[in-house]
PDB file of C-alpha atoms and ligand atoms in Angstrom:
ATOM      1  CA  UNK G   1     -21.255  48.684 -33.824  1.00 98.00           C
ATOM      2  CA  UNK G   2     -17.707  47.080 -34.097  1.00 98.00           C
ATOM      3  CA  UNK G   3     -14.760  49.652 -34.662  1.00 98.00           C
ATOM      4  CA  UNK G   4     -11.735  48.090 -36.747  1.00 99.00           C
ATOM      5  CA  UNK G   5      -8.569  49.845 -36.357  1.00 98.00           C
ATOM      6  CA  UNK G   6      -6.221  47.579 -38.685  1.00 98.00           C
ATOM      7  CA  UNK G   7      -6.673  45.978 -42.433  1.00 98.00           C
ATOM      8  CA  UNK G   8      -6.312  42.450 -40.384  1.00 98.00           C
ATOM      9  CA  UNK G   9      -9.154  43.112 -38.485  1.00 98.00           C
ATOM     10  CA  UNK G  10     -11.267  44.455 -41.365  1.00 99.00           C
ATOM     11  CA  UNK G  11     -10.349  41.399 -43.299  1.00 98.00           C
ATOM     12  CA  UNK G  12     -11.446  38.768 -39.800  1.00 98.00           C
ATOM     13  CA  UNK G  13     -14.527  40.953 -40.003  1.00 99.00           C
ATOM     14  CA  UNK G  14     -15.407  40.886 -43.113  1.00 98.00           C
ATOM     15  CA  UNK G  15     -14.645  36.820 -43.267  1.00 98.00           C
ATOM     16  CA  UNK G  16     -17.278  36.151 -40.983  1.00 98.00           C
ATOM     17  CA  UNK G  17     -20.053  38.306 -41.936  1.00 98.00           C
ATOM     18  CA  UNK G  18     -19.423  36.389 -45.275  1.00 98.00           C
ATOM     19  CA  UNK G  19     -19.469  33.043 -43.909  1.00 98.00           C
ATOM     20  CA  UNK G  20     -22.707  33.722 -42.034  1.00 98.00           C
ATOM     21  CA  UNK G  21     -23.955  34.629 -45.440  1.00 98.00           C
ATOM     22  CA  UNK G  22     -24.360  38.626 -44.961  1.00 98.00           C
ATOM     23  CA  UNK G  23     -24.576  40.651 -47.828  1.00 98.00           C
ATOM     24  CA  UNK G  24     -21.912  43.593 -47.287  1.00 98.00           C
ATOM     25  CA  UNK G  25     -22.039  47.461 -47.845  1.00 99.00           C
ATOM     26  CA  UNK G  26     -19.301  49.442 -47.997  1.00 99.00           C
ATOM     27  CA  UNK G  27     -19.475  53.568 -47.579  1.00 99.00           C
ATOM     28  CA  UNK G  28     -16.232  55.046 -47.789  1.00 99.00           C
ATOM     29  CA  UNK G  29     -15.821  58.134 -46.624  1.00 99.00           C
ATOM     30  CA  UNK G  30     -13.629  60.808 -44.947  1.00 98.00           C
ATOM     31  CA  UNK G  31     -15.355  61.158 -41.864  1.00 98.00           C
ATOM     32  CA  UNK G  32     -17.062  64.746 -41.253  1.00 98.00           C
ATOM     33  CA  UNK G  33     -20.210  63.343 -41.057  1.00 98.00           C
ATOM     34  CA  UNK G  34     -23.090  65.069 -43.124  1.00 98.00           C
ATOM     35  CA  UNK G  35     -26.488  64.139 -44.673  1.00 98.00           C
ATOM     36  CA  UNK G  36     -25.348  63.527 -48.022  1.00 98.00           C
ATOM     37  CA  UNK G  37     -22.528  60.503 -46.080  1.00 98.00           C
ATOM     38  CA  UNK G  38     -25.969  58.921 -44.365  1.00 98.00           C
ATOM     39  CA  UNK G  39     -27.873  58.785 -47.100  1.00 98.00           C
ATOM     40  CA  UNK G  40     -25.283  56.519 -48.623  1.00 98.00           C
ATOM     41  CA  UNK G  41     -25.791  54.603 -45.680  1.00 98.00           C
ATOM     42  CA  UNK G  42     -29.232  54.210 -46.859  1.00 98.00           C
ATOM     43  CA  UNK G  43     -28.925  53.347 -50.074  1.00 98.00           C
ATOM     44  CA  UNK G  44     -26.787  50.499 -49.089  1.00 98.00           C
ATOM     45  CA  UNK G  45     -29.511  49.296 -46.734  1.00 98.00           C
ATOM     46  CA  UNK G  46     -32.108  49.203 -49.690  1.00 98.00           C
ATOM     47  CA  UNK G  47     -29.217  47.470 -52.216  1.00 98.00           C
ATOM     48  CA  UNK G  48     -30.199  44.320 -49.515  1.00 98.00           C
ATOM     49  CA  UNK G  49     -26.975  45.019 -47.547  1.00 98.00           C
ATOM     50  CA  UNK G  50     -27.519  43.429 -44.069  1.00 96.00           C
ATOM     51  CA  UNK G  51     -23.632  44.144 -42.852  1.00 98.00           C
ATOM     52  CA  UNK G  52     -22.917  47.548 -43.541  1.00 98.00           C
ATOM     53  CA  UNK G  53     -19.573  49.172 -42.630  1.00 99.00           C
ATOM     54  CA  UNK G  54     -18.588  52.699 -43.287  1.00 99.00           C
ATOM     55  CA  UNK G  55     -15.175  53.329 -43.571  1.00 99.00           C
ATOM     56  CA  UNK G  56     -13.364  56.562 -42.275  1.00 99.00           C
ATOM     57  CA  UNK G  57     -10.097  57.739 -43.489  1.00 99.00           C
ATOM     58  CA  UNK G  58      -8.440  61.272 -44.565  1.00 98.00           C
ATOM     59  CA  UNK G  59      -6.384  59.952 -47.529  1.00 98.00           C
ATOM     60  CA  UNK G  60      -3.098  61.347 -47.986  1.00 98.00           C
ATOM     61  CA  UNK G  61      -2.057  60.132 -51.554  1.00 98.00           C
ATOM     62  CA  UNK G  62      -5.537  62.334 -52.851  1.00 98.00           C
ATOM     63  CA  UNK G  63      -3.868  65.423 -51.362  1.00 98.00           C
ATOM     64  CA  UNK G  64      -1.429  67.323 -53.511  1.00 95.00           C
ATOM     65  CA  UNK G  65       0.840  69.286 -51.915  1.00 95.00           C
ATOM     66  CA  UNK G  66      -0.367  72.671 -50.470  1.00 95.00           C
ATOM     67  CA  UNK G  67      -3.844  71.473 -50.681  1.00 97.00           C
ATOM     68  CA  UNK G  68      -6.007  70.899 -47.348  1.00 98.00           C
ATOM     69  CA  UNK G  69      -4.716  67.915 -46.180  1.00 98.00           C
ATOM     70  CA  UNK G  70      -3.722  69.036 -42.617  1.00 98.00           C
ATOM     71  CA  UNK G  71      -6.852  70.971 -41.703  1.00 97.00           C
ATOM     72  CA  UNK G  72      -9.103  68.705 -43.589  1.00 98.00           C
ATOM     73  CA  UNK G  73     -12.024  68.463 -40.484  1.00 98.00           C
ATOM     74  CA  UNK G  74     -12.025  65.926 -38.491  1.00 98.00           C
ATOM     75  CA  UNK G  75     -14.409  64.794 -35.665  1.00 98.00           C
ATOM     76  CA  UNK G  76     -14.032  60.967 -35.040  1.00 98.00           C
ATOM     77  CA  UNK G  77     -16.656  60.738 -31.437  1.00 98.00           C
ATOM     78  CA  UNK G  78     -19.340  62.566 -33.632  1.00 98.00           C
ATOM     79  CA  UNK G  79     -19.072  60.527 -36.358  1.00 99.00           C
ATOM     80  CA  UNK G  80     -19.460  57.456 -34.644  1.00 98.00           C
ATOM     81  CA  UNK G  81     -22.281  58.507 -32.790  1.00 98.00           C
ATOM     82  CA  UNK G  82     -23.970  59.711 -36.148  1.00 98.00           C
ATOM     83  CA  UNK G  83     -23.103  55.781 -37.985  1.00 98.00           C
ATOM     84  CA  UNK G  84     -24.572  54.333 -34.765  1.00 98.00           C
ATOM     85  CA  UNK G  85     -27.535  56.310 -35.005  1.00 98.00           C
ATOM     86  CA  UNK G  86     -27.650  55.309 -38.726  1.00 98.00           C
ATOM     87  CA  UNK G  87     -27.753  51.683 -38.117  1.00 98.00           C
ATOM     88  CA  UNK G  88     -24.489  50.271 -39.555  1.00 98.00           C
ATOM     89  CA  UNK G  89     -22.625  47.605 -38.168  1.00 98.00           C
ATOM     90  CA  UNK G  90     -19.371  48.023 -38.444  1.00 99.00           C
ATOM     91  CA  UNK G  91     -16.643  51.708 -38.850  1.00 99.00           C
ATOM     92  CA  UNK G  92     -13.310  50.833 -40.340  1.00 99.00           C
ATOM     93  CA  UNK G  93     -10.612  53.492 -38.968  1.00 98.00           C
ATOM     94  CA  UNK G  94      -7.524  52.610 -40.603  1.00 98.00           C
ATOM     95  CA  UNK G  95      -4.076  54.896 -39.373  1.00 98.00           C
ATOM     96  CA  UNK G  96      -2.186  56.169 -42.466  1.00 98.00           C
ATOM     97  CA  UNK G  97       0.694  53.827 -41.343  1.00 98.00           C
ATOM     98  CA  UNK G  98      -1.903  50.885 -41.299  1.00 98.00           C
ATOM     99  CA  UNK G  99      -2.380  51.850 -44.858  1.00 98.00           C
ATOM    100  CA  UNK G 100       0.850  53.405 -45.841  1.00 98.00           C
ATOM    101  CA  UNK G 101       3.409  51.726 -43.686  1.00 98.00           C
ATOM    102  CA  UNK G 102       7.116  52.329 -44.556  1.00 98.00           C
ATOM    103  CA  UNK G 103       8.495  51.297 -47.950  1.00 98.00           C
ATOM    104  CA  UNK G 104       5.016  51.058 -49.108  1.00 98.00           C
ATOM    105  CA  UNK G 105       5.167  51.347 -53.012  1.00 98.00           C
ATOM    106  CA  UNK G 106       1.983  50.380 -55.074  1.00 98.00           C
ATOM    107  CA  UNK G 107      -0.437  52.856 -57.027  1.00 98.00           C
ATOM    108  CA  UNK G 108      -3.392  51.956 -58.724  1.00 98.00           C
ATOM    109  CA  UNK G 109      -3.551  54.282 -62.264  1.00 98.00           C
ATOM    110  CA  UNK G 110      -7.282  54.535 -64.113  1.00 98.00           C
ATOM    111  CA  UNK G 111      -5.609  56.011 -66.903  1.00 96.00           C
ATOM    112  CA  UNK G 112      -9.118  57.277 -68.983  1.00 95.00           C
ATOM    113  CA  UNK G 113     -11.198  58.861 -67.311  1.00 98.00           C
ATOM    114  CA  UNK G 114      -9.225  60.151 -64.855  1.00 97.00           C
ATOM    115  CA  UNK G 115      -7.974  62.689 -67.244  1.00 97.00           C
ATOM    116  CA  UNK G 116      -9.655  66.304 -67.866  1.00 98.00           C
ATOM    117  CA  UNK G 117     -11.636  68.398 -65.133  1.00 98.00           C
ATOM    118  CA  UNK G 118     -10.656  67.836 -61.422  1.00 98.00           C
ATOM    119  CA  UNK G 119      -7.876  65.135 -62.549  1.00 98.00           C
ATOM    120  CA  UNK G 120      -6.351  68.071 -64.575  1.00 97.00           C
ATOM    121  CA  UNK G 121      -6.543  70.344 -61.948  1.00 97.00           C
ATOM    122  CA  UNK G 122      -5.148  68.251 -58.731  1.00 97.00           C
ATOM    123  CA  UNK G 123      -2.879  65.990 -60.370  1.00 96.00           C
ATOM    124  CA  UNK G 124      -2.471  62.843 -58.769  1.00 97.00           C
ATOM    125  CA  UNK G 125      -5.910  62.962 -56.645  1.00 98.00           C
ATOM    126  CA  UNK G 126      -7.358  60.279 -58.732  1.00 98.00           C
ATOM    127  CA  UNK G 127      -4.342  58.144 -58.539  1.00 98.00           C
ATOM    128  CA  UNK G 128      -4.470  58.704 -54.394  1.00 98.00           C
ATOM    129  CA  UNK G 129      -8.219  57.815 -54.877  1.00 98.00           C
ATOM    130  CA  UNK G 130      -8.143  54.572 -57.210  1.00 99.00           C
ATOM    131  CA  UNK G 131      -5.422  53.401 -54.791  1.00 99.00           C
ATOM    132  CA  UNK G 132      -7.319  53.783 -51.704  1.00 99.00           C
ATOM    133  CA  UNK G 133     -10.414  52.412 -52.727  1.00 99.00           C
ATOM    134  CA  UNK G 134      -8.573  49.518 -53.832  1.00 99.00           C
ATOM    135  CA  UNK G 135      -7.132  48.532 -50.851  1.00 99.00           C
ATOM    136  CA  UNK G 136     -10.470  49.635 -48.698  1.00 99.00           C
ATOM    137  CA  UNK G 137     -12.200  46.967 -51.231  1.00 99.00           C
ATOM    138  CA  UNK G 138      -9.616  44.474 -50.745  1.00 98.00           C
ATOM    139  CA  UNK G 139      -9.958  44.829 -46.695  1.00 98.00           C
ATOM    140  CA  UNK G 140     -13.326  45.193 -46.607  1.00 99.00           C
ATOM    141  CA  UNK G 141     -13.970  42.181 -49.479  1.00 98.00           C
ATOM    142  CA  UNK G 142     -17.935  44.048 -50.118  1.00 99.00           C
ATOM    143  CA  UNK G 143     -21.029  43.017 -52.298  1.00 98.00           C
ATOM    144  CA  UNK G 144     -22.086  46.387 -52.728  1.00 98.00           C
ATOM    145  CA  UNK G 145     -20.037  49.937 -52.768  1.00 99.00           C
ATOM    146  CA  UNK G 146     -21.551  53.047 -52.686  1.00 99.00           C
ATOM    147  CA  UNK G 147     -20.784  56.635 -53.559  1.00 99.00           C
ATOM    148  CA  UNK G 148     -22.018  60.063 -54.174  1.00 98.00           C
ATOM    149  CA  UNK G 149     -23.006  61.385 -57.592  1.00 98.00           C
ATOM    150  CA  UNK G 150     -21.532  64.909 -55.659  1.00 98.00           C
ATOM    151  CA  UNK G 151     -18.009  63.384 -56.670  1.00 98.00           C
ATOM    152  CA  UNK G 152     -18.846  62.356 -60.122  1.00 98.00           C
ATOM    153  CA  UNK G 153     -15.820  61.866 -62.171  1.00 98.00           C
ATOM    154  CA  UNK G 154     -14.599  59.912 -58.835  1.00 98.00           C
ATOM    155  CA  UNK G 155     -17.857  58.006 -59.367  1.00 98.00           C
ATOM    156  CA  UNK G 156     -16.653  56.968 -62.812  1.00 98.00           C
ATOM    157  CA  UNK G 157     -13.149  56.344 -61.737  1.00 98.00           C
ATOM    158  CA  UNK G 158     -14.104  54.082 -59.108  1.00 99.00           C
ATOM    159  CA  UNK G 159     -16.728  51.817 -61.833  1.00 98.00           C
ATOM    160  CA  UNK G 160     -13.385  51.624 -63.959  1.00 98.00           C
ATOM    161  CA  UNK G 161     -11.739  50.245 -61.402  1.00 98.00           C
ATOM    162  CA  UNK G 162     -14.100  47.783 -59.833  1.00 99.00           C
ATOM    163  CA  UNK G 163     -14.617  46.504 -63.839  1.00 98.00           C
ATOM    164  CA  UNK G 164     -11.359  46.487 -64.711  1.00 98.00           C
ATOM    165  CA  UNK G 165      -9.351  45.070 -62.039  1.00 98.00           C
ATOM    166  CA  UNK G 166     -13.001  42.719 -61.399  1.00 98.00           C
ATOM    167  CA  UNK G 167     -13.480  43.216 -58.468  1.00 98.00           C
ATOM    168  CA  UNK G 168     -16.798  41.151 -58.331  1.00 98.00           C
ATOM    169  CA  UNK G 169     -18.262  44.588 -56.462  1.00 99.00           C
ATOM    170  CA  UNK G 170     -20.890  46.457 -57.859  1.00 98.00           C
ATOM    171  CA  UNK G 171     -20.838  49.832 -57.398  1.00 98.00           C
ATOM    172  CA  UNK G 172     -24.040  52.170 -56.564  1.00 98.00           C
ATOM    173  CA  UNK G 173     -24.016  55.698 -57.532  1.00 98.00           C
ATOM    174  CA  UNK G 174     -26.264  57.994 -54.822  1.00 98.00           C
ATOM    175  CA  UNK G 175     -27.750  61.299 -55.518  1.00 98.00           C
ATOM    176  CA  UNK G 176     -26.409  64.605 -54.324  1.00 99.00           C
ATOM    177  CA  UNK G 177     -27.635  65.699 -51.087  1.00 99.00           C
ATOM    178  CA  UNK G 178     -28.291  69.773 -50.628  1.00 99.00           C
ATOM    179  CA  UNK G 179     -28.792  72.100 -48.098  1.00 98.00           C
ATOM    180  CA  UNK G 180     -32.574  73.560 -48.140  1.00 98.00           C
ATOM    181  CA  UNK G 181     -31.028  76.590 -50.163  1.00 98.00           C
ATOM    182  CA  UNK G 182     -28.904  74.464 -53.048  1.00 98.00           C
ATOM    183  CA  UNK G 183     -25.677  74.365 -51.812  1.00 98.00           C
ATOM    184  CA  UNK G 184     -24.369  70.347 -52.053  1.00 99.00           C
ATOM    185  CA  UNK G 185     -23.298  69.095 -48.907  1.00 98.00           C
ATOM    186  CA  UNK G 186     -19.731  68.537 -48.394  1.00 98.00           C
ATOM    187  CA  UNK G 187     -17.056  68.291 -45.599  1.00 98.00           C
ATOM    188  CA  UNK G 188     -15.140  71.332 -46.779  1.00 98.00           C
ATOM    189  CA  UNK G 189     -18.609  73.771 -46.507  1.00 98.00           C
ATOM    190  CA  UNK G 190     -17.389  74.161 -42.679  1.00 98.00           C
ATOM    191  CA  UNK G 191     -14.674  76.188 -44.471  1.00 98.00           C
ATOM    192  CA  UNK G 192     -17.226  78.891 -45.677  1.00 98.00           C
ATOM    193  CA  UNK G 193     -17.932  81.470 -43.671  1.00 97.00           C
ATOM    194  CA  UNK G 194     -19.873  84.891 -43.477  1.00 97.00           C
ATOM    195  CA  UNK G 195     -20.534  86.191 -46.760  1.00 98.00           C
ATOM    196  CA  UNK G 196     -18.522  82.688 -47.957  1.00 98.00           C
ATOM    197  CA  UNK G 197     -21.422  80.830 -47.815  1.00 98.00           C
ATOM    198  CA  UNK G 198     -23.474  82.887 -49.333  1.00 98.00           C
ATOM    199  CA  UNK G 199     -21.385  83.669 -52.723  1.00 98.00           C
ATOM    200  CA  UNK G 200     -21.169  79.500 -52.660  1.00 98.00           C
ATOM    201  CA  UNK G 201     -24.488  78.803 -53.984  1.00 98.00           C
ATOM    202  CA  UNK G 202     -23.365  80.912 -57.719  1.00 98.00           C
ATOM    203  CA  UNK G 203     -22.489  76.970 -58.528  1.00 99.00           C
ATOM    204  CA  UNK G 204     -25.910  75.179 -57.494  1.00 99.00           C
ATOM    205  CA  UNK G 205     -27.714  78.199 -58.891  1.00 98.00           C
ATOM    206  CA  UNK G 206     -25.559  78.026 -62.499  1.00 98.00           C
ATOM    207  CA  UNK G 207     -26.253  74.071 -62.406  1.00 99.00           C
ATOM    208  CA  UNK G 208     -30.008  75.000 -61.829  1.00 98.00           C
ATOM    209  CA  UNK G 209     -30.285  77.606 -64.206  1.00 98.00           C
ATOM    210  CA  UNK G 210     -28.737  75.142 -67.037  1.00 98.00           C
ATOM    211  CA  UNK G 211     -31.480  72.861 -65.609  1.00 98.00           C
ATOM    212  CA  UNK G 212     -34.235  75.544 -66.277  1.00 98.00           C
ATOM    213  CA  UNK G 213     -33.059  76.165 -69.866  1.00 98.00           C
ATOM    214  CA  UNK G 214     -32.994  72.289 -70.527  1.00 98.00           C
ATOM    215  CA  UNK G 215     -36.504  71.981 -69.428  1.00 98.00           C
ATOM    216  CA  UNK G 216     -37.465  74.850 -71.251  1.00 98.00           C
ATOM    217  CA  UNK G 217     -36.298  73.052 -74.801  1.00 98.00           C
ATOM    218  CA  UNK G 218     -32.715  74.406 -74.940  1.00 98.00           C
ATOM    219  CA  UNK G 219     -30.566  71.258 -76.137  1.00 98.00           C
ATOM    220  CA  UNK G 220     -27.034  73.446 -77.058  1.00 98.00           C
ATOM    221  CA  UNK G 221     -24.303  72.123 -74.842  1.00 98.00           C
ATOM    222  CA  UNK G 222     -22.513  75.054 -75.432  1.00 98.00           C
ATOM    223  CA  UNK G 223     -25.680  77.131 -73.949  1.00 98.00           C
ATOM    224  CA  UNK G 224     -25.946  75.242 -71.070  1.00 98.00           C
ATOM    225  CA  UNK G 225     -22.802  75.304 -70.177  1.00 98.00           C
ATOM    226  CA  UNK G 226     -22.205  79.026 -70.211  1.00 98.00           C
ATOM    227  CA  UNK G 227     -25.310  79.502 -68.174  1.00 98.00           C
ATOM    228  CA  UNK G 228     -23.713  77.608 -65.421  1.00 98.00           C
ATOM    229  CA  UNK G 229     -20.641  79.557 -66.289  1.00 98.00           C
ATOM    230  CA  UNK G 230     -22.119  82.758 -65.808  1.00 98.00           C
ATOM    231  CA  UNK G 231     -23.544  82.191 -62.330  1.00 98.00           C
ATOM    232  CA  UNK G 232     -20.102  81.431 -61.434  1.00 98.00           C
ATOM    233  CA  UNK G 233     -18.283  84.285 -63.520  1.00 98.00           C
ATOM    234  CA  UNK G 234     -20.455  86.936 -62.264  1.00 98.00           C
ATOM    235  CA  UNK G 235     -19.649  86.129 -57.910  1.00 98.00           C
ATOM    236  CA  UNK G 236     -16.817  88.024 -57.312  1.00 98.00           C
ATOM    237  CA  UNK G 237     -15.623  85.947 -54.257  1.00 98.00           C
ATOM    238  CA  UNK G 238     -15.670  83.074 -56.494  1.00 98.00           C
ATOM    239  CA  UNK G 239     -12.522  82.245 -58.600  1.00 98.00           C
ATOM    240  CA  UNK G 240     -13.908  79.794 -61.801  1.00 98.00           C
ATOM    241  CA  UNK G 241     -11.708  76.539 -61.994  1.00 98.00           C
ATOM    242  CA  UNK G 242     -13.893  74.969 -64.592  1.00 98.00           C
ATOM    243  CA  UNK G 243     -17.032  74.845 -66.155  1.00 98.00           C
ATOM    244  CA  UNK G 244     -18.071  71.803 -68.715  1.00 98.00           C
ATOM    245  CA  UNK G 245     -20.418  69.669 -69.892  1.00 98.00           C
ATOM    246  CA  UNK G 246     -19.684  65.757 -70.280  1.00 98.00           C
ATOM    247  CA  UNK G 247     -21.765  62.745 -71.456  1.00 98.00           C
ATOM    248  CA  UNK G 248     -23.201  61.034 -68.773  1.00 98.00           C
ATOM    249  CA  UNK G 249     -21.785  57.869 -69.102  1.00 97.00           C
ATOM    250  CA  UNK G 250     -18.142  58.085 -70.184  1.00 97.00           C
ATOM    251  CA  UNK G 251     -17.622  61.446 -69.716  1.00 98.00           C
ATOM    252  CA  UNK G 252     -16.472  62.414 -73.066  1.00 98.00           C
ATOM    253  CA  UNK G 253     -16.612  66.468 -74.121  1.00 98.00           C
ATOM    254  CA  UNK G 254     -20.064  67.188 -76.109  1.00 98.00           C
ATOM    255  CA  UNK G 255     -20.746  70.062 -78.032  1.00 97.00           C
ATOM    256  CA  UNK G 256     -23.574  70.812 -80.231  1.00 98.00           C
ATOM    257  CA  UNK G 257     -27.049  69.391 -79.998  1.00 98.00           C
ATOM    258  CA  UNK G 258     -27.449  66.757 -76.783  1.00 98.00           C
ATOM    259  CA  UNK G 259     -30.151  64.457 -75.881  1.00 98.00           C
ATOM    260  CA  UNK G 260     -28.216  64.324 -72.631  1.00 98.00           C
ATOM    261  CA  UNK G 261     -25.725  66.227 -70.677  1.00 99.00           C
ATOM    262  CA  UNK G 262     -23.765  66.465 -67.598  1.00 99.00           C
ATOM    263  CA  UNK G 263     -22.452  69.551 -66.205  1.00 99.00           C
ATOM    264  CA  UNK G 264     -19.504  69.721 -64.148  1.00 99.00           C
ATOM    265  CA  UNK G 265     -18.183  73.308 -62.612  1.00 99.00           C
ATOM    266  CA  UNK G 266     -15.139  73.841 -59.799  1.00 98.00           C
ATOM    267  CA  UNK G 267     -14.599  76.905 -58.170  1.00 98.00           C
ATOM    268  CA  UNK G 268     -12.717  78.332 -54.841  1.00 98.00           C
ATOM    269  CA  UNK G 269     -14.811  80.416 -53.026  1.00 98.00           C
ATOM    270  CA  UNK G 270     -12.570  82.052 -50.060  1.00 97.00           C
ATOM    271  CA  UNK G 271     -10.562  78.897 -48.922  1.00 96.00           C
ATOM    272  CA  UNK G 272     -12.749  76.203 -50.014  1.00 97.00           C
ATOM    273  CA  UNK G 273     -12.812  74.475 -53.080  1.00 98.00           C
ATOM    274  CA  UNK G 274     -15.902  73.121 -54.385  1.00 98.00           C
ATOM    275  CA  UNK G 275     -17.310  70.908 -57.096  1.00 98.00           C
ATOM    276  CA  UNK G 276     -21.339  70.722 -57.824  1.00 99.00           C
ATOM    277  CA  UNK G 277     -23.205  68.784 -61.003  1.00 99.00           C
ATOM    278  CA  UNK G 278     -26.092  68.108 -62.549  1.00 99.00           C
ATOM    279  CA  UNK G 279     -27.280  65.544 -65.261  1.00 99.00           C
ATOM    280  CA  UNK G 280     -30.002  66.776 -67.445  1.00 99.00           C
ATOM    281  CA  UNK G 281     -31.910  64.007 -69.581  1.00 98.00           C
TER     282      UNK G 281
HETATM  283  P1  LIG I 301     -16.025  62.413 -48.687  1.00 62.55           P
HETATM  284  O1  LIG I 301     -16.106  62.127 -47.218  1.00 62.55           O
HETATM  285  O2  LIG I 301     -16.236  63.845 -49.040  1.00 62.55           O
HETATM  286  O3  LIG I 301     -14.789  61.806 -49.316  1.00 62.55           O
HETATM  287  O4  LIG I 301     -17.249  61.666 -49.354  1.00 62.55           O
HETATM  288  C1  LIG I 301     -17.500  60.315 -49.105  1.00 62.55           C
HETATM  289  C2  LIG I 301     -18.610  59.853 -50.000  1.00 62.55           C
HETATM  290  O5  LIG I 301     -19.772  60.624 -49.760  1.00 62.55           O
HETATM  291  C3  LIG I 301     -18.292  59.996 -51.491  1.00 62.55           C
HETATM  292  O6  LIG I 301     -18.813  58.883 -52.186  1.00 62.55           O
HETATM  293  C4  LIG I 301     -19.018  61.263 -51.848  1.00 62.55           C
HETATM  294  O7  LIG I 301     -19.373  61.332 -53.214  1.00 62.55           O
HETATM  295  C5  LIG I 301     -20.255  61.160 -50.981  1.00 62.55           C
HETATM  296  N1  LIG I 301     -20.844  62.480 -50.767  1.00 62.55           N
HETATM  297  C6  LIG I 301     -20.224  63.583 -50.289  1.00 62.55           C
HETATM  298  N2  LIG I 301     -21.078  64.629 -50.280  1.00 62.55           N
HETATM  299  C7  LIG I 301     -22.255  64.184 -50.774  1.00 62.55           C
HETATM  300  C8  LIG I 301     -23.527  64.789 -51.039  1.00 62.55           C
HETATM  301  N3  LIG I 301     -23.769  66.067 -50.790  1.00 62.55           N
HETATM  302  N4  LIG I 301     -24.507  64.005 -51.559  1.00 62.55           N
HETATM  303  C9  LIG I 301     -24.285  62.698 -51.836  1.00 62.55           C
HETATM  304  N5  LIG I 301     -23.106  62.064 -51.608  1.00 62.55           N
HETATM  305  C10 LIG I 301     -22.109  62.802 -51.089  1.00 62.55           C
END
């Protein structure tokens, strides 16, 4: 497994795996290693990715101020050891002044549907996050991209801008991964502790009783949404940041009678924040 420090030696890597004729995978990430991270991993294996490299970097520009950017976890010798174990050829480990170096001054804006829900509430992130992923594309020059459905609006984001700056990438959307009780994995669950972790699963258990009313026949947005809102309301170590449902594909508010929905909810629950969704069809 080759480590690459710099964008110049991303690029040199990427160059050759090309000319041999390697399809490439690329997994961004920011590191903190869980299930849900590997089984990106994974899916880029069965998109026919022979050179896979995962990339590992704790963003700044996604951070607002006052947010977790400083105690964000990090644990670079276990993550390596897990993308060993996980097969993939290559980990891309850029500094933030390899990325950012002095004077640097270009943003990449998706101006659509980057607006509403978690672009709303952490203004800038997405900006941070188009901008990133632009230049981790650009190093990395990949076939195939891959990221969670966990981070869905990012999901979206990121298909805007592979399609509309054309990128030539395609871009693979991977299911949520949960712990055995419901809670989607993420980085920022080593935040929750004691009775934490516990009043974290009112936001899988809201997204899964919306899912239990769909089944049952209920097809009123409004509903469904307010089930999952609910779940959320009624934790008292939760704080609510929002609750809504979306169409699947662009992401637009829908009210009324759906054929299909998503359902997006936010909340802080003692020092973390988390996000959770679920697409009933
Ligand atoms: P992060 O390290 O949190 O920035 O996430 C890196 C990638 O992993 C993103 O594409 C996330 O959407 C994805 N991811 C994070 N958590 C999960 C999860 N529980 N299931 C599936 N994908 C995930």
């Amino acid at each position: 497994m080759k480590l690459l420090r710099t964008p110049a030696e991303m690029r040199a890597w990427s160059d050759a795996r090309r000319s041999a004729g390697a399809r490439i995978g690329l997994v961004p990430t920011m590191g903190y290693l869980h299930k849900g991270h590997i089984s990106l991993v994974r899916v880029a294996g069965s998109q026919g990715c022979d050179a896979i490299v995962a990339s590992i970097f704790v963003n700044p520009t996604q951070f607002s101020p006052g947010e977790d950017y400083e105690k964000y976890p990090r644990d670079e010798a276990r993550d390596l050891a897990t993308l060993e174990a996980a097969g993939v050829s290559a980990v891309y480990l850029p500094g933030v002044g390899d990325m950012y170096p002095p004077g640097y001054e270009t943003y990449v804006d998706v101006v659509g549907v980057s607006q509403g829900l978690c672009g709303a509430r952490r203004p800038g992130h997405f900006r941070g996050v188009a901008t990133v992923v632009a230049k981790l594309f650009l190093a990395a020059k990949p076939h195939v991209a891959v990221f969670g459905e966990k981070d869905y609006q990012q999901l979206a984001v990121l298909r805007a801008l592979a399609r509309d700056l054309d990128f030539g990438i395609e871009i693979v959307g991977a299911p949520i991964v949960r712990e055995d009780d419901g809670l989607a994995m993420s980085s920022r669950n080593a935040y929750l502790k004691g009775e934490d972790r516990t009043a974290a699963l009112c936001l899988s258990r809201g997204l899964f009783r919306a899912k239990a009313l769909f089944d049952g026949g209920e097809r009123d947005a409004g509903a469904l949404v307010a089930a999952a809102r609910r779940e959320i309301e009624q934790e008292p170590r939760a704080v609510l940041d929002y609750a809504e449902g979306r169409d699947p594909e662009t992401l637009a508010p829908v009210n009324g009678k759906i054929a299909a929905i998503t359902i997006l909810v936010a909340a802080k629950v003692g020092p973390a924040r988390l996000i959770d969704n679920v697409t009933l069809k």
